[in-house]
PDB file of C-alpha atoms and ligand atoms in Angstrom:
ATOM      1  CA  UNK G   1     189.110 -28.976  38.483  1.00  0.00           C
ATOM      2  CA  UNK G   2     188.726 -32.296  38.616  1.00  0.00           C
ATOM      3  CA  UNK G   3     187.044 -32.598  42.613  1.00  0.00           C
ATOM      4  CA  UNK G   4     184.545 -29.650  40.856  1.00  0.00           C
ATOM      5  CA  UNK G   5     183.478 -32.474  38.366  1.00  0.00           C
ATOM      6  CA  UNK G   6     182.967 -34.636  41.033  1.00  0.00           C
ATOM      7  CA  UNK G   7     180.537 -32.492  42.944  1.00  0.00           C
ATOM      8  CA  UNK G   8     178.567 -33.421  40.131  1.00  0.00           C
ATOM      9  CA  UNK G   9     175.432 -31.748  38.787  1.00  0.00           C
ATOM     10  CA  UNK G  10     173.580 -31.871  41.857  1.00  0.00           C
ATOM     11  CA  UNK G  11     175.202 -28.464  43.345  1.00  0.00           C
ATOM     12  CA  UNK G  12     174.851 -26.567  40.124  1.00  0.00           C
ATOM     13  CA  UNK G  13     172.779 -24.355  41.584  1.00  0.00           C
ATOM     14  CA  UNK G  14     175.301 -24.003  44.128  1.00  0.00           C
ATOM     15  CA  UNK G  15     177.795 -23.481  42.389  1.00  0.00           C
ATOM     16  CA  UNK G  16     176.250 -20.865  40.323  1.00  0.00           C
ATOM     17  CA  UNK G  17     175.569 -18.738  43.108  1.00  0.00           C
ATOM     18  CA  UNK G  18     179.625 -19.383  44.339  1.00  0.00           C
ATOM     19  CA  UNK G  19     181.030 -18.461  40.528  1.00  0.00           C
ATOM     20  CA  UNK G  20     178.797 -14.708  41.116  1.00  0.00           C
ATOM     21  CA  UNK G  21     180.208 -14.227  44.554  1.00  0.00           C
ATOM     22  CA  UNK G  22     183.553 -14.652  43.007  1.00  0.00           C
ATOM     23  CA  UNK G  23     182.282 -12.154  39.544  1.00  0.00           C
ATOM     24  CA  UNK G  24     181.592 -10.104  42.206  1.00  0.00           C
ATOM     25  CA  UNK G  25     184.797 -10.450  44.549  1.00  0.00           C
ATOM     26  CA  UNK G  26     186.969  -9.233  41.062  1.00  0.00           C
ATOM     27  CA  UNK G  27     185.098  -6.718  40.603  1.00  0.00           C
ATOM     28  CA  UNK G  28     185.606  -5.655  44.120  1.00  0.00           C
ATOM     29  CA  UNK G  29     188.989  -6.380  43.907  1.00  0.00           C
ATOM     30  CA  UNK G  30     189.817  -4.780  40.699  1.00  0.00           C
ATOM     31  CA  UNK G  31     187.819  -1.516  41.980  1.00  0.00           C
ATOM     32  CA  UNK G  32     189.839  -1.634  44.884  1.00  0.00           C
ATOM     33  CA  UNK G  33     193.280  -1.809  43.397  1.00  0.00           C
ATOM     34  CA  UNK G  34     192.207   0.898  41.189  1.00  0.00           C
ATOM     35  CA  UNK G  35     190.958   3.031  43.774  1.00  0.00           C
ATOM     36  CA  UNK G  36     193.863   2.416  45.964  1.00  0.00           C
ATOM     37  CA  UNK G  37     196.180   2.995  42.352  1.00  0.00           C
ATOM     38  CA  UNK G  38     194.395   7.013  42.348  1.00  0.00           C
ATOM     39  CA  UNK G  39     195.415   9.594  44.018  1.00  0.00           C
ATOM     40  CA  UNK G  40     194.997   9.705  47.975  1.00  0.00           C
ATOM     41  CA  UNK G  41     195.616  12.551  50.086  1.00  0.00           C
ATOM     42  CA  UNK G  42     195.402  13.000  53.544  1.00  0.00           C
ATOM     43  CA  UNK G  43     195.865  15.416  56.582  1.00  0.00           C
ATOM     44  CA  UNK G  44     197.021  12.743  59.124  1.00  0.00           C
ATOM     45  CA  UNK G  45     194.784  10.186  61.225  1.00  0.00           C
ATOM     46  CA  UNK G  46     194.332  13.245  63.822  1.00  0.00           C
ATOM     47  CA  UNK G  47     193.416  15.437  61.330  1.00  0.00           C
ATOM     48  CA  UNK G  48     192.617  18.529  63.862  1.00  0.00           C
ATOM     49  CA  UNK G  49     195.189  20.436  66.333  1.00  0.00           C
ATOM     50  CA  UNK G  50     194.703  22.959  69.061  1.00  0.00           C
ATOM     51  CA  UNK G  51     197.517  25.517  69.332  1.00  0.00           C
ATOM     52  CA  UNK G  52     197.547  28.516  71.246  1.00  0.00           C
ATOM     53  CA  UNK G  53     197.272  32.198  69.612  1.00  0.00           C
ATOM     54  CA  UNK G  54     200.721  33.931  68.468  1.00  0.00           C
ATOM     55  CA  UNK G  55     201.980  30.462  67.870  1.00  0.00           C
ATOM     56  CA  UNK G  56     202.953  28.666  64.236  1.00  0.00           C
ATOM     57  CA  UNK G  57     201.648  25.578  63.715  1.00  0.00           C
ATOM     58  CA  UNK G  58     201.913  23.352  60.681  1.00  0.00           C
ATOM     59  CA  UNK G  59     199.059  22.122  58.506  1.00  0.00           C
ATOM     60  CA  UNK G  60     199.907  18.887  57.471  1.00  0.00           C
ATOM     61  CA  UNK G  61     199.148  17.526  53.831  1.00  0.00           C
ATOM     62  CA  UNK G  62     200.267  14.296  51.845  1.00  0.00           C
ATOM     63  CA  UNK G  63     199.349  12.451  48.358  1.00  0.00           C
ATOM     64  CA  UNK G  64     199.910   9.400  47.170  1.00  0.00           C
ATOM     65  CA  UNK G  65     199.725   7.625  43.929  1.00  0.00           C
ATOM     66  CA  UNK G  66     200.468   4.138  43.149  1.00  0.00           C
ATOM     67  CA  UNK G  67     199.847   4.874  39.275  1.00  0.00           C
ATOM     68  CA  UNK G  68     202.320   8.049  39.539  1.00  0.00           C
ATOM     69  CA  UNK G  69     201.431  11.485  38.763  1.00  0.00           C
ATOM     70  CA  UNK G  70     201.583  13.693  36.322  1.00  0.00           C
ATOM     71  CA  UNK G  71     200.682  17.932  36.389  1.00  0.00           C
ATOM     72  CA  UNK G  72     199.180  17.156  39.755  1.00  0.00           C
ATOM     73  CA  UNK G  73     197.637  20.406  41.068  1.00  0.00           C
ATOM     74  CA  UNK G  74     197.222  20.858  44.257  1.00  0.00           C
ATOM     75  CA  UNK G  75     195.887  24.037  47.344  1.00  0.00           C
ATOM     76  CA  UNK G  76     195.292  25.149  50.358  1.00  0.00           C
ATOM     77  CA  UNK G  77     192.337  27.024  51.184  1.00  0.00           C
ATOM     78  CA  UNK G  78     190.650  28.214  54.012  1.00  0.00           C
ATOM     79  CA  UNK G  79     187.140  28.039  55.001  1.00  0.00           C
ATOM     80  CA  UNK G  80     186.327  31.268  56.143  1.00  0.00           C
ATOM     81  CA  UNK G  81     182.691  30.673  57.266  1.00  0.00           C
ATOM     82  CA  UNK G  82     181.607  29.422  54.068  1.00  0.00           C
ATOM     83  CA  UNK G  83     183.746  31.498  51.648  1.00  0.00           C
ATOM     84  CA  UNK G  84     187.040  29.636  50.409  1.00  0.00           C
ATOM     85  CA  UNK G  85     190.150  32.182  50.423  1.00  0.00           C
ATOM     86  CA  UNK G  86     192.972  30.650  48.724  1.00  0.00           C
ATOM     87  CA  UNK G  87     196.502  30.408  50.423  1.00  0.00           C
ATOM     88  CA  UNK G  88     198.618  28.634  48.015  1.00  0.00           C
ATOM     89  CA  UNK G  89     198.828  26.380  45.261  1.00  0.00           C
ATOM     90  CA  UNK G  90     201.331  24.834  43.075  1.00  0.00           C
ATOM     91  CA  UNK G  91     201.003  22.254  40.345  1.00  0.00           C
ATOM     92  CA  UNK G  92     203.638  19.441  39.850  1.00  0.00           C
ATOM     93  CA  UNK G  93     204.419  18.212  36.706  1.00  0.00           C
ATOM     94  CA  UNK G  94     205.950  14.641  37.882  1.00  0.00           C
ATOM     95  CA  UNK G  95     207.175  12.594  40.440  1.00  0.00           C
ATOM     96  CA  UNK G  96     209.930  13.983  42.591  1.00  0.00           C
ATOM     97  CA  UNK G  97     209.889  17.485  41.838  1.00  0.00           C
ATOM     98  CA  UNK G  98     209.984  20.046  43.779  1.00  0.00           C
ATOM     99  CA  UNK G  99     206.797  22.088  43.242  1.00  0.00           C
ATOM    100  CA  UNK G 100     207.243  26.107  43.019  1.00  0.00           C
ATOM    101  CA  UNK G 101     204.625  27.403  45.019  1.00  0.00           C
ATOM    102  CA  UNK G 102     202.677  30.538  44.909  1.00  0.00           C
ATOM    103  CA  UNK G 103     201.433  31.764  48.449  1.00  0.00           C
ATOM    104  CA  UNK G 104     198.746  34.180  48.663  1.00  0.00           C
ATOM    105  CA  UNK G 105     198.709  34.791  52.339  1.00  0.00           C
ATOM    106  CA  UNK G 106     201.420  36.864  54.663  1.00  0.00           C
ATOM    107  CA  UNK G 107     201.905  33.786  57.131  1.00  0.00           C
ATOM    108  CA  UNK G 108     202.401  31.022  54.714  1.00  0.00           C
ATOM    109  CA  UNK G 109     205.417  29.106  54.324  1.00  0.00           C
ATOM    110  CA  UNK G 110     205.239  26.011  52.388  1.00  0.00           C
ATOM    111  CA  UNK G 111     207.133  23.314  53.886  1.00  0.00           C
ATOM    112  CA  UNK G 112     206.904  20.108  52.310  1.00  0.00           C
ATOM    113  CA  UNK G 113     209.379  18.170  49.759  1.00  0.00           C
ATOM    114  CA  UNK G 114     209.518  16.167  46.072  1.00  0.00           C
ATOM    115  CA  UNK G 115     207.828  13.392  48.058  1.00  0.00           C
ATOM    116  CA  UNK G 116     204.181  13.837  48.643  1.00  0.00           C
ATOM    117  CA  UNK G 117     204.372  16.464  51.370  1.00  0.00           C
ATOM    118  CA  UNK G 118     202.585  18.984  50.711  1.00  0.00           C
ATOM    119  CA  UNK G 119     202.172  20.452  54.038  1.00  0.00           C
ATOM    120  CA  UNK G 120     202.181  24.165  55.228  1.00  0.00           C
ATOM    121  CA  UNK G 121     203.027  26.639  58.039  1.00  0.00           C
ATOM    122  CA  UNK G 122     200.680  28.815  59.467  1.00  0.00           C
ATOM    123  CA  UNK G 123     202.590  31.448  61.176  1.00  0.00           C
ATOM    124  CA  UNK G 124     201.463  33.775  64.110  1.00  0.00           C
ATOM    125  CA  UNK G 125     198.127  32.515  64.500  1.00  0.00           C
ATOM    126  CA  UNK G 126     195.284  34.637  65.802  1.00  0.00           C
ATOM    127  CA  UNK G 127     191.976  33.375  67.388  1.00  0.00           C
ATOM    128  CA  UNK G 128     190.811  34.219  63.366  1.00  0.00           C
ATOM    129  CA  UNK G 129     192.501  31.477  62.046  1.00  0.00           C
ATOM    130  CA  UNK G 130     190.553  29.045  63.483  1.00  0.00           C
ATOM    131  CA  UNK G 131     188.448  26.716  61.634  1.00  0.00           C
ATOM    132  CA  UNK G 132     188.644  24.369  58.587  1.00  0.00           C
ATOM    133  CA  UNK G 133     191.717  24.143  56.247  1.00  0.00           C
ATOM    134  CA  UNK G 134     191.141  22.077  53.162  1.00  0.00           C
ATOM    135  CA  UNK G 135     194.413  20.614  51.374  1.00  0.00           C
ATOM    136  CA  UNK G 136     193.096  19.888  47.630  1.00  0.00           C
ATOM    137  CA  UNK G 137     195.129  17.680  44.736  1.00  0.00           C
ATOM    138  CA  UNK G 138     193.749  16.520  41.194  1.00  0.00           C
ATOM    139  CA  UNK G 139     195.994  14.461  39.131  1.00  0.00           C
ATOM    140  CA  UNK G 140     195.820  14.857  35.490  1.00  0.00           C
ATOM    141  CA  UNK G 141     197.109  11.196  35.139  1.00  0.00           C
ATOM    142  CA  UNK G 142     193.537  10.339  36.659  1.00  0.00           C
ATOM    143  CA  UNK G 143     191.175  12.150  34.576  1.00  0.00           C
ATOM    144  CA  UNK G 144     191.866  15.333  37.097  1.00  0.00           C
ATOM    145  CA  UNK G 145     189.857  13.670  39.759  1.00  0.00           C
ATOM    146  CA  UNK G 146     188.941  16.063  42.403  1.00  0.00           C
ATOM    147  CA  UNK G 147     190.423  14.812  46.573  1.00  0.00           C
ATOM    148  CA  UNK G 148     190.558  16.419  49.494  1.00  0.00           C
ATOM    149  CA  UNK G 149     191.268  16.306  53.034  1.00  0.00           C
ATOM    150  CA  UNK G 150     190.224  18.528  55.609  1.00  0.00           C
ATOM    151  CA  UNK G 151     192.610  19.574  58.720  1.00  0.00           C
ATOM    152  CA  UNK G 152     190.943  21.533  61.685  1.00  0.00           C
ATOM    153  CA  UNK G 153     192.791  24.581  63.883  1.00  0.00           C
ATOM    154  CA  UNK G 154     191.780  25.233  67.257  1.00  0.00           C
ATOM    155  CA  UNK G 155     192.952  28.487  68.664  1.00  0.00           C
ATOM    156  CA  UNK G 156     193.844  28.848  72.326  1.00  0.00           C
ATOM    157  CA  UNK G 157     194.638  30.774  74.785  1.00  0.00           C
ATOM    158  CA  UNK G 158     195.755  28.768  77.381  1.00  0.00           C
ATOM    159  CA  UNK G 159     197.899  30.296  79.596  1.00  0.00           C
ATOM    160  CA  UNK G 160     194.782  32.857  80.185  1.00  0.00           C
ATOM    161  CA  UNK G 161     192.697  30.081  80.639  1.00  0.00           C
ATOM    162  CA  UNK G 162     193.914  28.320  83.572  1.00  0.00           C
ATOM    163  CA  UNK G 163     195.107  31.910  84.920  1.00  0.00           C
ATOM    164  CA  UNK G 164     190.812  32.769  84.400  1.00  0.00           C
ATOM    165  CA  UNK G 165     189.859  29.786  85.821  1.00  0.00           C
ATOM    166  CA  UNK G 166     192.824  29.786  88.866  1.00  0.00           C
ATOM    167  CA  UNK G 167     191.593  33.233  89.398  1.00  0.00           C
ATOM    168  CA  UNK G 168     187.779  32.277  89.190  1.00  0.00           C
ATOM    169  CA  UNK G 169     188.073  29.638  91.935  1.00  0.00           C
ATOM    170  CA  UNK G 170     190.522  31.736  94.610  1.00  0.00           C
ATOM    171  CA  UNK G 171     188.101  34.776  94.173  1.00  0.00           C
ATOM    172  CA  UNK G 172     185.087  32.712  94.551  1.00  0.00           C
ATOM    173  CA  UNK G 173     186.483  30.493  97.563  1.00  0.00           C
ATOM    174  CA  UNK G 174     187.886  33.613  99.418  1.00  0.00           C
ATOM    175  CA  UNK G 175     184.580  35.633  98.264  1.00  0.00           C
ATOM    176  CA  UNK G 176     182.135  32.800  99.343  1.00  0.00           C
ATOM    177  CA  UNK G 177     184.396  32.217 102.552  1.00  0.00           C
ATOM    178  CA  UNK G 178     184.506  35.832 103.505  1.00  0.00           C
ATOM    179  CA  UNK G 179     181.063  36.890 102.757  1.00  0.00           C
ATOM    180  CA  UNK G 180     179.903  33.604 104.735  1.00  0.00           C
ATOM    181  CA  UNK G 181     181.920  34.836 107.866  1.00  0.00           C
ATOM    182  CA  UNK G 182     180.490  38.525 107.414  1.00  0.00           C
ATOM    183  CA  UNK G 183     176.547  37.272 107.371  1.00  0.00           C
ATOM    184  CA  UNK G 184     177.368  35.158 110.238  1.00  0.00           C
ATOM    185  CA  UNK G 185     179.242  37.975 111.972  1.00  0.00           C
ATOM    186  CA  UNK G 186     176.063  39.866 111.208  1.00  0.00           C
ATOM    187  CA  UNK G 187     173.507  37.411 112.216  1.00  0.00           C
ATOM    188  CA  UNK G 188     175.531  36.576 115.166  1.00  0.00           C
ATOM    189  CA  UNK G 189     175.571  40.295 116.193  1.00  0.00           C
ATOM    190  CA  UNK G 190     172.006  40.597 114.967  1.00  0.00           C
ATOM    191  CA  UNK G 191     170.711  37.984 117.479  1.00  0.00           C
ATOM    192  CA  UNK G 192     173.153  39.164 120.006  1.00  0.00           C
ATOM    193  CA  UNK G 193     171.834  42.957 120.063  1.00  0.00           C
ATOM    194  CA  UNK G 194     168.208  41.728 119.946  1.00  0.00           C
ATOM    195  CA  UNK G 195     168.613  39.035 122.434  1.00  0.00           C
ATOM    196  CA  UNK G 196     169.856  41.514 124.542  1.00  0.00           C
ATOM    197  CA  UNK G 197     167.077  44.122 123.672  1.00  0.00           C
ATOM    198  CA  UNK G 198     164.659  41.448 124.396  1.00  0.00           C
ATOM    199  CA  UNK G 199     165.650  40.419 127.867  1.00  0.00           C
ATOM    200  CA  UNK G 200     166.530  44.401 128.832  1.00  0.00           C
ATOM    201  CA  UNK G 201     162.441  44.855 127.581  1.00  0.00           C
ATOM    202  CA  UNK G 202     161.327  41.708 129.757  1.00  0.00           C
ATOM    203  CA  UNK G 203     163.224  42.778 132.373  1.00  0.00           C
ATOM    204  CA  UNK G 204     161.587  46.516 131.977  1.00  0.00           C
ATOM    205  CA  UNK G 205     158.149  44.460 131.373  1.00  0.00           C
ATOM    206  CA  UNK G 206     158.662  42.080 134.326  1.00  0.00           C
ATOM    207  CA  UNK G 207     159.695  45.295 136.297  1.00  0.00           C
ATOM    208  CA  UNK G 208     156.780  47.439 134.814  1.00  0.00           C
ATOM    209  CA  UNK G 209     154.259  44.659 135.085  1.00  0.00           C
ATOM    210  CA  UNK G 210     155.185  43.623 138.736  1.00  0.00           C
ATOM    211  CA  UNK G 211     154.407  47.185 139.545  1.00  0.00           C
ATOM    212  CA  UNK G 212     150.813  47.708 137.885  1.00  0.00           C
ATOM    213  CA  UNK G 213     149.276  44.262 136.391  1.00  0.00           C
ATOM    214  CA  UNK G 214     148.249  41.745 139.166  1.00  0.00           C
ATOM    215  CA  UNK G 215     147.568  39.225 137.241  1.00  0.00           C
ATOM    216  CA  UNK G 216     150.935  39.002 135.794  1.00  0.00           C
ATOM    217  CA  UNK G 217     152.466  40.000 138.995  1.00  0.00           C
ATOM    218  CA  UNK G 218     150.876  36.778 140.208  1.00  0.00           C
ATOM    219  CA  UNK G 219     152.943  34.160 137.862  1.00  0.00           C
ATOM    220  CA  UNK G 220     156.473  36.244 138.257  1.00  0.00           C
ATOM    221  CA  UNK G 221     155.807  36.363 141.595  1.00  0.00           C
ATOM    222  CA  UNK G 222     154.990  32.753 141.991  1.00  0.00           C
ATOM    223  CA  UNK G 223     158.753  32.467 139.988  1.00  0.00           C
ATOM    224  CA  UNK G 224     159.932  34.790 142.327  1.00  0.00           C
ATOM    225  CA  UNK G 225     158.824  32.890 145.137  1.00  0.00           C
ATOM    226  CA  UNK G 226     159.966  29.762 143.429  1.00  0.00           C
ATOM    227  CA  UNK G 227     163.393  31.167 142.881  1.00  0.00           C
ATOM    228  CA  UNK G 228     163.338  32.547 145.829  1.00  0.00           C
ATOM    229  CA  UNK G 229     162.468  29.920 148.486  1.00  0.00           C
ATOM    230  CA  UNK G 230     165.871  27.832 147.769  1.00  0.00           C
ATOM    231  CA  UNK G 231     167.983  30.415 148.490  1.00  0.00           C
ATOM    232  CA  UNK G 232     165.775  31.610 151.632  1.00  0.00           C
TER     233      UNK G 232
HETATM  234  C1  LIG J 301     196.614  35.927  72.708  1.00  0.00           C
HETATM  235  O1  LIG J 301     195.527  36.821  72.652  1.00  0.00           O
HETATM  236  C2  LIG J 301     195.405  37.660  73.775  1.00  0.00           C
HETATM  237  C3  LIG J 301     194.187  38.527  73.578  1.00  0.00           C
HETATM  238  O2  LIG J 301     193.137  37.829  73.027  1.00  0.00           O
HETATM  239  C4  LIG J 301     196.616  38.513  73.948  1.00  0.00           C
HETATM  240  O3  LIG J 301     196.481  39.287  75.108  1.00  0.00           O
HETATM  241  C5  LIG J 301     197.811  37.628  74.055  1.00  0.00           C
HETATM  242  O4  LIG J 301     198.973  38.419  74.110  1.00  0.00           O
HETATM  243  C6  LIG J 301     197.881  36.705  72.865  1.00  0.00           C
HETATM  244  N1  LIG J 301     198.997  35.818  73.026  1.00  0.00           N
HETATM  245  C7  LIG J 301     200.001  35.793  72.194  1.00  0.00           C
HETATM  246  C8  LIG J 301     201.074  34.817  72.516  1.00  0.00           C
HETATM  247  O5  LIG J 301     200.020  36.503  71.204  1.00  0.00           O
HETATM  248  C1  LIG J 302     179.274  33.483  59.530  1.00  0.00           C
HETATM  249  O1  LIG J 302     178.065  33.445  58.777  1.00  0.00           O
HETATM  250  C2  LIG J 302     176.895  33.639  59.572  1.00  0.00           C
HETATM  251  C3  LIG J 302     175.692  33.480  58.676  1.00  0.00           C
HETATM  252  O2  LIG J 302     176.041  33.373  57.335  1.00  0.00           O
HETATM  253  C4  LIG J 302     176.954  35.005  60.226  1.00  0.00           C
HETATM  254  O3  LIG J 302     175.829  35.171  61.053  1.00  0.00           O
HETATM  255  C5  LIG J 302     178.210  35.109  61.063  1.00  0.00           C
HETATM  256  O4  LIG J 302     178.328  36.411  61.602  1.00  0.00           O
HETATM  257  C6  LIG J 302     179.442  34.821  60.230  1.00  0.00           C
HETATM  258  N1  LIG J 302     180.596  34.825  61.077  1.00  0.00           N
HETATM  259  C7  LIG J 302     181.726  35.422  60.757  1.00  0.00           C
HETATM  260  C8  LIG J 302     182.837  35.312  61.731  1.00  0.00           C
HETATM  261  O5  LIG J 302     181.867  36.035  59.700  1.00  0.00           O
HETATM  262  C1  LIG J 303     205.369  36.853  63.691  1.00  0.00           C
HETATM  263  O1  LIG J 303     205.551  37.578  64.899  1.00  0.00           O
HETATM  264  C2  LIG J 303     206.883  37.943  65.140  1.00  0.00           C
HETATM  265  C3  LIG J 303     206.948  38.590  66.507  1.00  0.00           C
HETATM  266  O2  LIG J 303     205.819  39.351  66.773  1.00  0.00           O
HETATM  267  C4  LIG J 303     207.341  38.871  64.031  1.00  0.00           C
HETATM  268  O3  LIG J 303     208.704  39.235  64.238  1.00  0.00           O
HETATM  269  C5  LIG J 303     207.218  38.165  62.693  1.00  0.00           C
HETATM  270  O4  LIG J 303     207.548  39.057  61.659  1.00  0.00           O
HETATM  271  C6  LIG J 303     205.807  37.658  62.495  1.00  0.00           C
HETATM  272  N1  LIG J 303     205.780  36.839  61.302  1.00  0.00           N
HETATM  273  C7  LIG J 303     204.846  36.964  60.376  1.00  0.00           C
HETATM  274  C8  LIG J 303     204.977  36.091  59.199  1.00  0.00           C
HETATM  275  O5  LIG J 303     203.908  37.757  60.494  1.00  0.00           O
HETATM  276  C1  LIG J 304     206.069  17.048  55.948  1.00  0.00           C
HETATM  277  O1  LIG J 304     207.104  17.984  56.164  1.00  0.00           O
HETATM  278  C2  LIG J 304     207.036  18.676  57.397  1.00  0.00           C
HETATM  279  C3  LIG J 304     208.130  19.710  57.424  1.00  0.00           C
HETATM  280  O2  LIG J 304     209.351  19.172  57.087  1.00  0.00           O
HETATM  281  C4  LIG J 304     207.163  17.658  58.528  1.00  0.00           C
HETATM  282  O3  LIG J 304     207.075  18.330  59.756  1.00  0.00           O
HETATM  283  C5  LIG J 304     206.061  16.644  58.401  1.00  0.00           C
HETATM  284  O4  LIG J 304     206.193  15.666  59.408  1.00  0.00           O
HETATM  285  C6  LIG J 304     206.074  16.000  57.045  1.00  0.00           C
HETATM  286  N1  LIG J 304     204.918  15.158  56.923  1.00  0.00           N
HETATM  287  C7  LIG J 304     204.976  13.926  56.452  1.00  0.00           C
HETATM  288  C8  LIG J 304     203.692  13.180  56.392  1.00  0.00           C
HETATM  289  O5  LIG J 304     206.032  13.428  56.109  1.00  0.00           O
HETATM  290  C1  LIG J 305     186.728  19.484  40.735  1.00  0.00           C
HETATM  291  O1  LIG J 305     186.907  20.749  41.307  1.00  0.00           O
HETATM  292  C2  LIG J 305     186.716  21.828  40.425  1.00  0.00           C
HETATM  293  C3  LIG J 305     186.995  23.084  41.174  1.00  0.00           C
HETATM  294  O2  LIG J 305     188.309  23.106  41.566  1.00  0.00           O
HETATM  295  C4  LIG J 305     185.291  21.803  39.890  1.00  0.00           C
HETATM  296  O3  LIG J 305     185.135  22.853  38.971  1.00  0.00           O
HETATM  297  C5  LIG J 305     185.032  20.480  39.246  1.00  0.00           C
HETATM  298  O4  LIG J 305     183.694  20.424  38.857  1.00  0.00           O
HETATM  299  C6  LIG J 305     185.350  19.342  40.187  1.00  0.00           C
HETATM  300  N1  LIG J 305     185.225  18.089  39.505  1.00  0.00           N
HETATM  301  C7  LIG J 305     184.580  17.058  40.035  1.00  0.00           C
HETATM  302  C8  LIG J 305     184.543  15.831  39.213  1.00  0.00           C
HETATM  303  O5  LIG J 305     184.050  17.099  41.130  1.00  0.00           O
END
């Protein structure tokens, strides 16, 4: 107190603006602790999983309260391209009881306890049960504030998939391999049949030609002579 008095009048101004950063710092504060004092529910930091189809997989869900709870509702629900479909709920009329819940769908099992776990099995999944899940609570003790947290399924099949993509590759290799070995087979014969067509037609030409053109007989004779003179 007393260094404040000692500033003097000089930084009033200053000082003005410092008291409103710290109006506005409680109010921060005391909006904080009362948010973090409501309800908070959450599907994990990951809040997504991939599993693969005939599997179970568990569709986690916890609350927490710091100012307790009382006839806290909560559900599960599914997003089924826009349309919610129910799959359990359960309300909880205070802290530390087990809640009795009623399940709407074949492959729910709710497995979570007294203590803010409020999470679910999904049993058998199908490549249909992909998509959104949405784990709801409102807390009467709160003015039945609406939360929610949303948890993401990813159906695979992965055993199929690297078999389909294994299979892809080989079949493409070998096809690409053996189809590459049969056009050059082909080309190779190809060229071979005509090369050989082509020299057995000069040869008839050069024969033919030496026999009735002169002036063709000429330059294969010259060749001839050419070849020929070595050897003579
Ligand atoms: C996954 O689905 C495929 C067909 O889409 C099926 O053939 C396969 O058996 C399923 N896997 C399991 C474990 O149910
Ligand atoms: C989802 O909704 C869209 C448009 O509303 C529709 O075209 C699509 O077929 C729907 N898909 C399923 C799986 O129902
Ligand atoms: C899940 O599948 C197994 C084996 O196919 C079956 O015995 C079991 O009853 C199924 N469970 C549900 C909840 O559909
Ligand atoms: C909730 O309960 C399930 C089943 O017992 C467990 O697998 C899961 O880890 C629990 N989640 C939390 C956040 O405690
Ligand atoms: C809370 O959710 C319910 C539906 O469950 C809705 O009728 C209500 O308007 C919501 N309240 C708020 C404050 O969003």
């Amino acid at each position: 107190m007393a260094s404040v008095d000692g500033t003097g009048a000089s930084v009033s101004g200053r000082l003005r603006s410092g008291d409103l950063l710290h109006a506005g710092l409680a109010v921060a504060l005391l909006l904080g602790v009362w948010h973090v004092g409501g309800l908070e529910v959450t599907t994990g930091k990951v809040s997504m999983t991939e599993a693969i189809n005939g599997s179970t997989v568990l569709l986690p869900c916890s609350y927490m309260s710091c100012i307790g709870i009382r006839n806290l509702y909560f559900r599960w629900e599914y997003n089924d391209n826009g349309t919610l479909l129910k799959y359990c709920q359960a309300e909880i009329p205070m802290a530390g009881v087990e809640p009795k819940v009623e399940i709407f769908h074949s492959r729910v099992e709710f497995v979570g306890s007294s203590r803010g776990n409020i999470s679910i099995l999904l049993k058998n999944i199908t490549f249909e049960d992909a998509g959104d899940y949405i784990c709801f609570a409102r807390n009467q003790k709160e003015k039945n504030r609406n939360h929610s947290a949303t948890f993401t399924l990813k159906v695979v099949d992965q055993l199929k998939e690297v078999d389909n993509t294994l299979t892809v590759i080989i079949v493409s290799v070998l096809g690409g391999v053996i189809g590459l070995v049969i056009i050059v087979m082909v080309i190779k014969a190809l060229v071979v049949h005509f090369l050989l067509k082509d020299d057995e037609k000069n040869k008839e030409c050069l024969v033919s030609s030496s026999g009735n053109d002169n002036t063709e007989n000429g330059l294969s004779g010259a060749k001839a002579d050419n070849k020929g003179t070595p050897k003579a």
